[in-house]
C-alpha positions as a printed Julia matrix, in Angstrom:
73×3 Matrix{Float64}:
 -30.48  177.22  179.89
 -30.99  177.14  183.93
 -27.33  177.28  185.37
 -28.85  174.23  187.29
 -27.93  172.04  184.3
 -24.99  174.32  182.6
 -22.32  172.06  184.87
 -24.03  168.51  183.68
 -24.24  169.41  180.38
 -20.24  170.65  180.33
 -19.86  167.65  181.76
 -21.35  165.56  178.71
 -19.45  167.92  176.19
 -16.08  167.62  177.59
 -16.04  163.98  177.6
 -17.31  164.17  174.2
 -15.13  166.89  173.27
 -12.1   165.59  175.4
 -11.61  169.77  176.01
 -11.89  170.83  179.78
 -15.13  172.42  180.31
 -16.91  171.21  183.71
 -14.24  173.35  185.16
 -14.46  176.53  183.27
 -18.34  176.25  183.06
 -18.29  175.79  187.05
 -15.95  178.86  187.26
 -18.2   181.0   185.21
 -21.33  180.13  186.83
 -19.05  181.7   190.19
 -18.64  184.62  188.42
 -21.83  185.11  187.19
 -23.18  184.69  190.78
 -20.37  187.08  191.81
 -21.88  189.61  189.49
 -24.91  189.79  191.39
 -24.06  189.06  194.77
 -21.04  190.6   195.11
 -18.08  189.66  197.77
 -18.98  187.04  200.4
 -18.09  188.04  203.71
 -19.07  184.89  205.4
 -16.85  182.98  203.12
 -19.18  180.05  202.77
 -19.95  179.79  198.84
 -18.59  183.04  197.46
 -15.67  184.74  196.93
 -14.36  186.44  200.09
 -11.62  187.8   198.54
 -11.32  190.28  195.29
  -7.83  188.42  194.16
  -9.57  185.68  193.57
 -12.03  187.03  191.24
  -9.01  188.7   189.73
  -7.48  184.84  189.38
 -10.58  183.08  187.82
 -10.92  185.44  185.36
  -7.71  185.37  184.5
  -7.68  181.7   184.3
 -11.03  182.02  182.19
  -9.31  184.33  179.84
  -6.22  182.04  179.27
  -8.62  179.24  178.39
 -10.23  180.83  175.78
  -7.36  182.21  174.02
  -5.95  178.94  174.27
  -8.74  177.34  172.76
  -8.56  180.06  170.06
  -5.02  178.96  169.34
  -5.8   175.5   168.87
  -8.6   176.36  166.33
  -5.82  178.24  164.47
  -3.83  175.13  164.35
């Protein structure tokens, strides 16, 4: 699937699935990009910083064990 439409179709699952996905989807799509581009100097659109990478995946990580837990459940 394009990344174009990975963000609208998160969308349509997480109101359907009541889970939050438009976020995580949009901050995987960032790190994707990041994997390619690397750091953004300019800081317009990227990530300027390396914490920050650091923090979305992080927050990324945390999602999907918590979603693990809840299929456990």
């Amino acid at each position: 699937m394009p990344t174009g439409y990975m963000l609208a179709v998160a969308k349509v699952l997480e109101d359907a699935a009541r889970m939050r996905l438009y976020d995580l989807t949009n901050v995987s799509i960032n790190l994707y990009k990041f994997q390619y581009n690397g750091l953004d100097k300019s800081g317009f659109g990227g990530y300027p910083h390396i914490d920050l990478v650091v923090d979305d995946i992080e927050r990324l990580v945390e999602a999907v064990f918590s979603y693990l837990r809840q299929l456990e459940s």
